């Protein structure tokens, strides 16, 4: 074959492609190959129909969010139960009358009960990255459900705080595994043009789990054993996940990656409802070939210069997911409104209202993410959530009695409205979009490790905020709301300029969005140029060794790639 020529009309190709794919494409076109990858929307959409199989798989994958959401919702409620406090945190109950409104729930052990789950979740996410790659996504979800179920069984009959903490740790392992694997499972099964709608089901089910838990908290608040029932019922979503995972297929991406190509083809036909799935299968096969061609461990690869844009993106988005201030509301809303003088019963009802708004507004993301895009909703949410944080801070600063926590009734109603508007921004923006983007942007080789890393970063921030928020509220008072408002301003600017839009792009083609990006593309082009120069030098060295001279290396360096 003659020397490859760049820039011919028929063989033209983009410099934004990886250098090795540019050569391959040019070679295919030079040979008149009919297998060059020109992705036709008709082919993709014909094989992307919504079938019962893919809907069932979507439901099961989203149940990982249900497990997570139930825990978020139940934890904040049970710690407000007097019997629960009396048994495990009597110092909190005794301090209610003595501390000022901002500080009466400021207890390190109480905060540890809530946040230790996320420390364990870090371990669970790391473990899940290995099981998802070696065993598959489906067994990994079953393992996560099993851990969560065991944690619920340990916590419900607890008689000592140590038993509670151990149960939370085991439950945390399950949460970490589920949160790492759920979005990955959904992204790999979804038709590419509906991937946003499918993946946001994870966030939708988180909100449903939170709302169900909040309703249970409200309904059982007058029973001494209510907290035991609330904690024990966590086993139900875990059991649902385990049974569901046994009924759905493994993702085609994992099957092809481990060499079970024919099984992957059959699963694609089943979930797409079409016989002709070769275009999508070829995408997966190409990604699998690239994954197998590297011997570098995925955890080492993800920290290499080659994947710097994806690494920075997933870390930044998961940090932002927590620094929008949402968990300060969702974990501690009953305590927050109780501290404002609303009373425990009213505070729990407020929590239920917040949960209902959370569920309803998440549907906005589900129905619009594939038309308006990911970055649109993150930027919009940054702006309007920042305004809400400022309003809450100003109202509390001006109208709240710092000793009794009393707030005029009309101001309290106004605060609830502002909190609901704030929740809406998270529900359609900073809630679902970071998980969606983080599950999309990684190539196949690092996808499980990248999703695990996103979960780990998220849980580290969740732990820090869960452990520190009540102390921050005590020391910063209303200033805590301005703290989160400042972060939201930065998040909106960062997303607008540095996060590529991924809507409507096949999952194994998203790398090219980074290559065409004004900032990330330059960084990746430098890496590609260095890699290309290294390969050319290696080829020259081999030829020089074969001919017994070093002159070839100079010729190759001047002329480009040698003839083949």
Coordinates of C-alpha atoms in Angstrom, one line a residue:
X1 CA 0.0 0.0 0.0
X2 CA 1.3 3.4 -0.9
X3 CA 2.1 6.1 1.6
X4 CA -0.9 7.5 3.3
X5 CA -1.9 10.9 2.1
X6 CA -3.8 13.4 4.3
X7 CA -6.2 15.9 2.9
X8 CA -7.4 14.1 -0.3
X9 CA -11.1 14.6 -0.9
X10 CA -12.1 11.1 -0.7
X11 CA -9.7 10.1 2.1
X12 CA -10.1 13.3 4.1
X13 CA -10.3 12.9 7.8
X14 CA -10.4 15.0 10.8
X15 CA -7.3 15.8 12.8
X16 CA -9.5 15.6 15.9
X17 CA -9.6 11.8 15.5
X18 CA -7.0 9.7 17.3
X19 CA -3.9 9.3 15.1
X20 CA -4.2 5.5 14.9
X21 CA -7.9 5.8 13.7
X22 CA -6.9 8.4 11.1
X23 CA -4.5 5.9 9.5
X24 CA -7.1 3.1 9.8
X25 CA -9.8 5.2 8.1
X26 CA -7.5 6.3 5.3
X27 CA -6.4 2.7 4.7
X28 CA -10.0 1.5 4.6
X29 CA -11.0 4.2 2.1
X30 CA -7.9 3.6 0.0
X31 CA -8.9 -0.1 -0.3
X32 CA -12.5 0.9 -1.2
X33 CA -13.7 -0.6 2.1
X34 CA -17.4 -0.6 2.7
X35 CA -17.0 -1.0 6.4
X36 CA -15.8 2.6 7.1
X37 CA -17.8 3.9 10.0
X38 CA -20.2 6.5 8.6
X39 CA -22.9 6.5 11.3
X40 CA -26.3 6.8 9.7
X41 CA -29.0 8.1 12.0
X42 CA -31.6 6.0 10.3
X43 CA -29.6 2.8 11.2
X44 CA -29.2 3.9 14.8
X45 CA -32.8 4.9 15.3
X46 CA -34.1 1.8 13.5
X47 CA -32.3 -0.3 16.1
X48 CA -33.2 2.0 19.0
X49 CA -36.9 1.2 19.5
X50 CA -38.2 1.0 23.1
X51 CA -38.9 -2.6 23.9
X52 CA -40.3 -4.2 27.0
X53 CA -36.9 -5.8 27.6
X54 CA -35.1 -2.4 27.7
X55 CA -37.8 -0.9 29.8
X56 CA -37.5 -3.7 32.4
X57 CA -33.8 -3.3 32.4
X58 CA -34.1 0.4 32.9
X59 CA -36.4 -0.1 35.8
X60 CA -34.0 -2.5 37.5
X61 CA -31.0 -0.3 36.9
X62 CA -33.0 2.7 38.3
X63 CA -33.7 0.6 41.4
X64 CA -30.1 1.3 42.5
X65 CA -31.3 4.9 42.9
X66 CA -34.3 3.7 44.9
X67 CA -32.0 2.0 47.4
X68 CA -29.9 5.2 47.7
X69 CA -32.8 7.5 47.9
X70 CA -34.5 5.5 50.6
X71 CA -31.4 5.8 52.8
X72 CA -31.1 9.5 52.3
X73 CA -34.7 10.1 53.2
X74 CA -34.9 7.8 56.2
X75 CA -31.7 8.9 58.0
X76 CA -32.8 12.5 58.4
X77 CA -36.2 11.5 59.8
X78 CA -35.3 8.8 62.4
X79 CA -32.7 11.0 64.1
X80 CA -35.5 13.4 64.9
X81 CA -37.5 10.7 66.7
X82 CA -37.4 11.3 70.5
X83 CA -37.2 7.5 71.3
X84 CA -34.3 7.1 68.8
X85 CA -32.5 10.1 70.4
X86 CA -33.2 8.8 73.9
X87 CA -31.7 5.3 73.2
X88 CA -28.7 6.3 71.1
X89 CA -28.1 10.1 71.4
X90 CA -29.4 11.2 74.8
X91 CA -27.0 14.1 74.8
X92 CA -28.8 15.6 71.8
X93 CA -32.2 15.4 73.5
X94 CA -30.8 16.9 76.7
X95 CA -29.2 19.8 74.9
X96 CA -32.3 20.9 73.1
X97 CA -33.4 23.2 75.9
X98 CA -29.9 24.7 76.5
X99 CA -28.5 25.4 73.0
X100 CA -29.4 28.1 70.6
X101 CA -31.5 27.4 67.5
X102 CA -28.5 27.0 65.2
X103 CA -26.6 24.5 67.4
X104 CA -29.0 22.2 69.1
X105 CA -28.3 19.3 66.7
X106 CA -24.6 19.9 66.6
X107 CA -23.4 16.5 67.8
X108 CA -20.4 14.7 66.2
X109 CA -21.8 11.2 67.0
X110 CA -25.2 12.0 65.5
X111 CA -23.5 13.4 62.4
X112 CA -21.3 10.3 62.2
X113 CA -24.4 8.0 62.1
X114 CA -25.6 9.9 59.1
X115 CA -22.3 10.2 57.2
X116 CA -20.4 7.0 58.0
X117 CA -22.5 5.3 55.3
X118 CA -20.6 7.4 52.7
X119 CA -17.2 6.4 54.0
X120 CA -18.2 2.8 53.5
X121 CA -19.7 3.7 50.1
X122 CA -16.2 4.8 49.0
X123 CA -15.0 1.2 49.6
X124 CA -18.1 -0.2 48.0
X125 CA -17.6 1.9 44.8
X126 CA -14.0 0.8 44.5
X127 CA -15.0 -2.9 45.0
X128 CA -17.8 -2.4 42.5
X129 CA -15.4 -1.2 39.8
X130 CA -13.6 -4.6 39.9
X131 CA -16.7 -6.8 40.1
X132 CA -18.4 -4.8 37.3
X133 CA -15.5 -5.4 35.0
X134 CA -14.8 -9.0 36.0
X135 CA -18.2 -10.4 36.8
X136 CA -20.5 -7.9 35.0
X137 CA -22.9 -5.1 35.8
X138 CA -25.8 -7.4 36.7
X139 CA -24.1 -9.5 39.4
X140 CA -22.6 -6.3 40.8
X141 CA -26.0 -4.8 41.3
X142 CA -27.1 -8.0 43.0
X143 CA -24.1 -7.8 45.4
X144 CA -25.0 -4.1 46.2
X145 CA -28.6 -5.1 47.0
X146 CA -27.4 -7.9 49.3
X147 CA -25.2 -5.6 51.3
X148 CA -27.9 -3.1 51.7
X149 CA -30.3 -5.8 52.8
X150 CA -27.9 -7.1 55.4
X151 CA -27.4 -3.6 56.7
X152 CA -31.1 -3.1 57.2
X153 CA -31.3 -6.4 59.1
X154 CA -28.6 -5.3 61.4
X155 CA -30.0 -1.8 62.1
X156 CA -33.7 -2.6 62.7
X157 CA -33.2 -4.6 66.0
X158 CA -30.2 -2.4 67.2
X159 CA -29.8 -2.0 71.0
X160 CA -26.5 -0.1 71.0
X161 CA -25.1 2.7 68.9
X162 CA -22.3 0.5 67.8
X163 CA -24.8 -1.9 66.2
X164 CA -26.3 1.0 64.4
X165 CA -22.9 2.2 63.0
X166 CA -22.0 -1.4 61.9
X167 CA -25.3 -1.7 60.1
X168 CA -24.7 1.7 58.4
X169 CA -21.2 0.6 57.3
X170 CA -22.6 -2.6 55.7
X171 CA -25.4 -0.7 54.1
X172 CA -22.9 1.9 52.9
X173 CA -21.0 -0.9 51.0
X174 CA -24.2 -1.7 49.2
X175 CA -24.9 1.9 48.4
X176 CA -21.5 2.5 47.0
X177 CA -21.7 -0.6 44.8
X178 CA -25.2 0.4 43.6
X179 CA -24.5 4.0 42.9
X180 CA -21.3 3.1 41.0
X181 CA -23.0 0.4 38.8
X182 CA -26.6 1.8 38.3
X183 CA -25.8 4.7 35.9
X184 CA -23.2 2.6 34.1
X185 CA -25.8 -0.2 33.5
X186 CA -28.4 2.3 32.3
X187 CA -26.0 4.1 29.9
X188 CA -24.8 0.9 28.3
X189 CA -28.3 -0.5 27.7
X190 CA -30.1 2.7 26.5
X191 CA -30.7 3.6 22.8
X192 CA -28.1 6.3 22.1
X193 CA -30.7 9.0 21.2
X194 CA -32.6 8.3 24.5
X195 CA -29.7 7.7 26.8
X196 CA -30.3 10.9 28.7
X197 CA -34.0 10.0 29.5
X198 CA -33.0 6.5 30.5
X199 CA -30.1 7.5 32.7
X200 CA -32.0 10.2 34.5
X201 CA -34.3 7.4 35.8
X202 CA -31.5 6.8 38.3
X203 CA -32.1 10.3 39.8
X204 CA -35.9 9.9 39.5
X205 CA -35.8 6.8 41.5
X206 CA -33.5 8.5 44.1
X207 CA -36.2 11.1 44.5
X208 CA -38.9 8.5 44.7
X209 CA -37.0 6.6 47.4
X210 CA -36.5 9.8 49.3
X211 CA -40.2 10.7 49.1
X212 CA -41.3 7.2 50.2
X213 CA -38.9 7.3 53.2
X214 CA -40.2 10.8 54.2
X215 CA -43.8 9.6 54.1
X216 CA -42.9 6.6 56.3
X217 CA -41.0 8.9 58.7
X218 CA -44.1 11.1 59.0
X219 CA -46.5 8.2 59.4
X220 CA -44.5 6.4 62.1
X221 CA -43.4 9.4 64.2
X222 CA -45.8 8.7 67.0
X223 CA -44.8 5.1 67.6
X224 CA -42.0 4.2 69.9
X225 CA -40.9 1.4 67.5
X226 CA -41.4 3.5 64.4
X227 CA -37.7 4.1 63.9
X228 CA -37.1 0.3 63.9
X229 CA -39.8 -0.2 61.2
X230 CA -38.4 2.7 59.1
X231 CA -34.9 1.2 59.2
X232 CA -36.0 -2.4 58.6
X233 CA -38.1 -1.4 55.5
X234 CA -34.9 -0.5 53.8
X235 CA -34.7 -4.2 53.0
X236 CA -37.6 -4.0 50.6
X237 CA -36.0 -1.9 47.8
X238 CA -32.8 -4.0 48.3
X239 CA -34.8 -7.2 47.7
X240 CA -36.6 -5.7 44.7
X241 CA -33.2 -4.8 43.2
X242 CA -31.8 -8.3 43.7
X243 CA -34.8 -10.1 42.2
X244 CA -35.0 -7.6 39.3
X245 CA -31.3 -8.0 38.5
X246 CA -31.8 -11.8 38.2
X247 CA -34.4 -11.2 35.4
X248 CA -32.5 -8.8 33.1
X249 CA -29.6 -9.4 30.7
X250 CA -26.0 -8.3 31.1
X251 CA -25.1 -5.3 29.0
X252 CA -23.8 -5.9 25.5
X253 CA -20.8 -3.8 26.2
X254 CA -19.6 -6.0 29.0
X255 CA -20.3 -9.2 27.0
X256 CA -18.3 -8.0 24.0
X257 CA -15.5 -6.8 26.3
X258 CA -15.1 -10.3 27.8
X259 CA -15.2 -12.0 24.4
X260 CA -18.8 -13.2 24.3
X261 CA -19.6 -11.3 21.1
X262 CA -22.5 -13.6 19.9
X263 CA -24.2 -13.3 23.2
X264 CA -23.8 -9.6 23.1
X265 CA -25.4 -9.5 19.6
X266 CA -28.4 -11.5 20.9
X267 CA -28.9 -9.2 23.8
X268 CA -28.8 -6.2 21.5
X269 CA -31.4 -7.8 19.3
X270 CA -33.6 -8.5 22.3
X271 CA -33.4 -5.0 23.9
X272 CA -33.6 -3.1 20.5
X273 CA -36.4 -5.2 19.0
X274 CA -34.5 -5.5 15.7
X275 CA -32.4 -8.0 13.9
X276 CA -30.0 -5.6 12.3
X277 CA -27.9 -4.3 15.1
X278 CA -24.5 -4.5 13.4
X279 CA -23.8 -0.8 13.3
X280 CA -24.2 -0.5 17.1
X281 CA -22.4 -3.8 17.7
X282 CA -19.5 -2.6 15.6
X283 CA -19.2 0.5 17.8
X284 CA -19.0 -1.7 20.8
X285 CA -16.5 -4.1 19.2
X286 CA -14.2 -1.2 18.2
X287 CA -14.3 0.1 21.8
X288 CA -13.6 -3.4 23.1
X289 CA -10.6 -3.8 20.7
X290 CA -9.2 -0.5 22.0
X291 CA -9.8 -1.6 25.6
X292 CA -8.0 -4.9 25.0
X293 CA -5.1 -3.3 23.2
X294 CA -3.9 -1.6 26.4
X295 CA -2.3 -3.5 29.1
X296 CA -2.5 -0.7 31.6
X297 CA -4.7 -1.2 34.6
X298 CA -7.9 0.9 34.2
X299 CA -7.2 2.7 37.5
X300 CA -3.7 3.7 36.2
X301 CA -5.0 4.6 32.8
X302 CA -7.7 7.0 34.1
X303 CA -5.0 9.1 35.8
X304 CA -2.8 9.2 32.6
X305 CA -2.4 12.3 30.6
X306 CA -4.4 10.8 27.8
X307 CA -7.6 10.8 29.8
X308 CA -7.0 14.1 31.7
X309 CA -10.1 15.8 30.2
X310 CA -12.4 13.0 31.2
X311 CA -10.8 12.8 34.6
X312 CA -11.1 16.5 35.4
X313 CA -14.7 16.5 34.1
X314 CA -16.0 13.6 36.3
X315 CA -14.2 14.9 39.4
X316 CA -15.5 18.5 38.9
X317 CA -19.1 17.4 38.3
X318 CA -19.3 15.2 41.3
X319 CA -17.8 17.9 43.5
X320 CA -20.4 20.3 42.2
X321 CA -23.2 17.7 42.7
X322 CA -22.5 18.0 46.4
X323 CA -21.5 21.7 46.7
X324 CA -24.8 22.9 45.4
X325 CA -26.0 22.5 49.0
X326 CA -28.7 19.8 48.3
X327 CA -27.7 17.4 51.0
X328 CA -27.7 20.1 53.6
X329 CA -31.4 20.3 52.9
X330 CA -32.2 16.6 52.3
X331 CA -30.3 15.1 55.2
X332 CA -31.2 17.7 57.8
X333 CA -34.4 19.4 56.6
X334 CA -36.4 18.2 59.7
X335 CA -33.7 19.5 62.0
X336 CA -33.3 22.7 60.0
X337 CA -37.0 23.6 60.1
X338 CA -37.2 22.4 63.7
X339 CA -34.4 24.8 64.5
X340 CA -36.4 27.5 62.8
X341 CA -39.2 26.9 65.4
X342 CA -41.5 24.9 63.2
X343 CA -41.8 21.9 65.6
X344 CA -40.9 18.3 64.8
X345 CA -44.3 17.3 63.3
X346 CA -44.4 20.3 61.0
X347 CA -40.7 19.9 60.1
X348 CA -41.3 16.3 59.0
X349 CA -44.3 17.4 56.9
X350 CA -42.2 20.0 55.3
X351 CA -39.7 17.3 54.5
X352 CA -42.5 15.3 52.7
X353 CA -43.5 18.4 50.7
X354 CA -39.9 18.9 49.6
X355 CA -39.7 15.2 48.6
X356 CA -42.8 15.5 46.5
X357 CA -41.4 18.6 44.7
X358 CA -38.2 16.7 44.1
X359 CA -40.0 13.8 42.4
X360 CA -42.3 16.0 40.3
X361 CA -39.5 18.3 39.0
X362 CA -37.2 15.4 38.1
X363 CA -39.6 14.6 35.3
X364 CA -38.6 17.8 33.7
X365 CA -35.1 16.4 33.3
X366 CA -36.4 13.0 32.1
X367 CA -38.4 14.6 29.3
X368 CA -36.0 17.3 28.1
X369 CA -32.5 16.1 28.7
X370 CA -32.2 14.6 25.2
X371 CA -33.5 17.8 23.5
X372 CA -32.2 20.7 25.6
X373 CA -29.0 18.8 26.7
X374 CA -27.0 18.3 29.8
X375 CA -25.0 21.5 30.1
X376 CA -28.2 23.7 29.6
X377 CA -29.8 22.3 32.7
X378 CA -26.6 22.5 34.8
X379 CA -26.0 26.2 33.9
X380 CA -29.7 27.0 34.5
X381 CA -29.8 25.2 37.8
X382 CA -26.6 27.1 38.9
X383 CA -28.2 30.4 38.4
X384 CA -31.6 29.9 40.0
X385 CA -30.3 27.8 42.9
X386 CA -27.7 30.5 43.7
X387 CA -30.6 33.0 43.9
X388 CA -32.5 30.7 46.2
X389 CA -29.5 30.3 48.6
X390 CA -29.1 34.1 48.8
X391 CA -32.8 34.6 49.5
X392 CA -32.8 31.9 52.2
X393 CA -29.7 33.5 53.8
X394 CA -31.1 37.0 53.8
X395 CA -34.5 35.9 55.2
X396 CA -33.0 33.9 58.0
X397 CA -30.4 36.7 58.8
X398 CA -33.1 39.3 59.1
X399 CA -36.2 37.5 60.5
X400 CA -35.0 34.6 62.6
X401 CA -34.6 34.9 66.4
X402 CA -31.1 33.5 67.0
X403 CA -32.0 32.1 70.5
X404 CA -35.5 30.6 70.0
X405 CA -35.3 30.1 66.3
X406 CA -38.7 31.7 65.9
X407 CA -39.6 33.0 62.5
X408 CA -42.9 34.8 61.6
X409 CA -45.3 32.4 60.0
X410 CA -45.5 34.2 56.7
X411 CA -41.7 34.2 56.4
X412 CA -41.6 30.4 57.2
X413 CA -44.1 29.8 54.4
X414 CA -41.9 31.9 52.1
X415 CA -38.8 29.9 53.1
X416 CA -40.6 26.6 52.3
X417 CA -41.5 28.0 48.8
X418 CA -37.9 29.1 48.2
X419 CA -36.6 25.7 49.4
X420 CA -39.0 24.0 46.9
X421 CA -37.7 26.1 44.1
X422 CA -34.2 25.3 45.1
X423 CA -35.0 21.6 45.1
X424 CA -36.4 21.9 41.6
X425 CA -33.0 23.2 40.3
X426 CA -31.2 20.2 41.8
X427 CA -33.9 17.8 40.5
X428 CA -33.5 18.8 36.9
X429 CA -29.9 20.0 37.0
X430 CA -27.2 19.2 39.4
X431 CA -29.0 16.0 40.6
X432 CA -29.2 13.9 37.4
X433 CA -26.8 15.5 35.0
X434 CA -23.4 14.8 36.7
X435 CA -24.3 11.1 37.0
X436 CA -25.4 11.0 33.4
X437 CA -22.3 12.8 32.0
X438 CA -19.9 10.8 34.2
X439 CA -21.3 7.5 32.9
X440 CA -21.0 8.7 29.3
X441 CA -17.6 10.3 28.9
X442 CA -15.3 7.4 29.7
X443 CA -14.0 5.0 27.0
X444 CA -14.8 1.3 27.6
X445 CA -11.4 0.4 29.1
X446 CA -11.8 3.0 31.9
X447 CA -15.6 3.2 32.1
X448 CA -16.1 1.0 35.3
X449 CA -13.2 2.6 37.0
X450 CA -14.3 6.1 35.9
X451 CA -17.8 5.6 37.2
X452 CA -16.4 4.2 40.5
X453 CA -14.1 7.2 40.8
X454 CA -17.1 9.6 40.3
X455 CA -18.9 7.7 43.0
X456 CA -15.9 7.9 45.4
X457 CA -15.5 11.6 44.9
X458 CA -19.2 12.2 45.4
X459 CA -19.2 10.1 48.6
X460 CA -16.1 11.9 50.0
X461 CA -17.9 15.2 49.6
X462 CA -21.2 13.8 50.9
X463 CA -19.4 12.5 54.0
X464 CA -17.6 15.8 54.6
X465 CA -20.9 17.8 54.2
X466 CA -22.9 15.3 56.2
X467 CA -20.3 15.4 59.0
X468 CA -19.8 19.2 58.9
X469 CA -23.1 20.8 57.9
X470 CA -24.7 21.0 61.4
X471 CA -21.4 22.3 62.8
X472 CA -21.2 24.8 59.9
X473 CA -24.8 25.9 60.6
X474 CA -23.8 26.4 64.3
X475 CA -20.7 28.4 63.5
X476 CA -21.6 30.2 60.3
X477 CA -25.3 30.5 61.0
X478 CA -27.1 32.0 58.0
X479 CA -23.7 32.5 56.3
X480 CA -23.8 28.8 55.3
X481 CA -26.3 29.6 52.6
X482 CA -24.0 32.3 51.1
X483 CA -21.2 29.7 51.1
X484 CA -23.1 27.4 48.8
X485 CA -24.3 30.4 46.7
X486 CA -20.7 31.2 45.9
X487 CA -20.0 27.7 44.8
X488 CA -23.1 27.7 42.6
X489 CA -21.8 30.8 40.8
X490 CA -18.5 29.2 40.0
X491 CA -20.2 25.9 39.0
X492 CA -22.3 27.7 36.3
X493 CA -19.3 29.4 34.8
X494 CA -17.2 26.3 34.8
X495 CA -19.9 24.2 33.1
X496 CA -20.6 26.7 30.4
X497 CA -17.0 26.9 29.3
X498 CA -15.5 23.5 30.1
X499 CA -18.1 20.7 29.9
X500 CA -18.8 19.4 26.4
X501 CA -22.4 18.7 25.4
X502 CA -23.0 14.9 25.0
X503 CA -26.6 14.7 23.9
X504 CA -27.4 12.6 20.9
X505 CA -23.9 11.1 20.6
X506 CA -23.3 7.3 20.7
X507 CA -21.5 6.5 24.0
X508 CA -18.4 5.1 22.3
X509 CA -18.1 8.3 20.1
X510 CA -18.2 10.8 22.9
X511 CA -14.4 11.0 23.0
X512 CA -14.6 13.2 19.9
X513 CA -16.7 15.8 21.7
X514 CA -13.6 16.4 23.8
X515 CA -11.3 16.4 20.8
X516 CA -13.4 19.1 19.2
X517 CA -13.6 21.2 22.4
X518 CA -11.9 24.6 22.3
X519 CA -9.8 23.8 25.4
X520 CA -9.7 20.0 25.9
X521 CA -9.0 19.5 22.1
X522 CA -5.7 21.3 22.3
X523 CA -4.6 19.2 25.3
X524 CA -5.5 15.9 23.6
X525 CA -3.9 17.0 20.3
X526 CA -0.6 17.6 22.1
X527 CA -0.8 14.0 23.6
X528 CA -1.7 12.5 20.2
X529 CA 1.2 14.3 18.5
X530 CA 3.6 13.0 21.1
X531 CA 2.2 9.4 20.7
X532 CA 2.4 9.6 16.9
X533 CA 6.0 10.8 17.1
X534 CA 6.9 8.0 19.5
X535 CA 5.4 5.3 17.2
X536 CA 7.1 6.8 14.1
X537 CA 10.4 6.7 16.0
X538 CA 9.8 3.1 17.1
X539 CA 9.1 2.1 13.5
X540 CA 12.2 3.8 12.3
X541 CA 14.3 2.1 15.0
X542 CA 12.9 -1.3 13.9
X543 CA 13.6 -0.6 10.2
X544 CA 17.1 0.7 11.1
X545 CA 17.8 -2.4 13.0
X546 CA 16.6 -4.6 10.2
X547 CA 18.8 -2.8 7.6
X548 CA 21.7 -2.3 9.9
X549 CA 21.7 1.5 9.6
X550 CA 20.3 4.4 11.5
X551 CA 19.8 6.6 8.5
X552 CA 16.2 5.5 8.0
X553 CA 15.1 7.2 11.2
X554 CA 16.1 10.6 9.9
X555 CA 14.3 10.0 6.6
X556 CA 11.1 8.8 8.4
X557 CA 11.2 11.8 10.7
X558 CA 11.2 14.1 7.7
X559 CA 8.7 12.3 5.5
X560 CA 6.1 11.1 8.0
X561 CA 4.7 7.6 8.2
X562 CA 6.7 5.1 6.1
X563 CA 5.1 3.2 3.2
X564 CA 3.4 -0.1 4.0

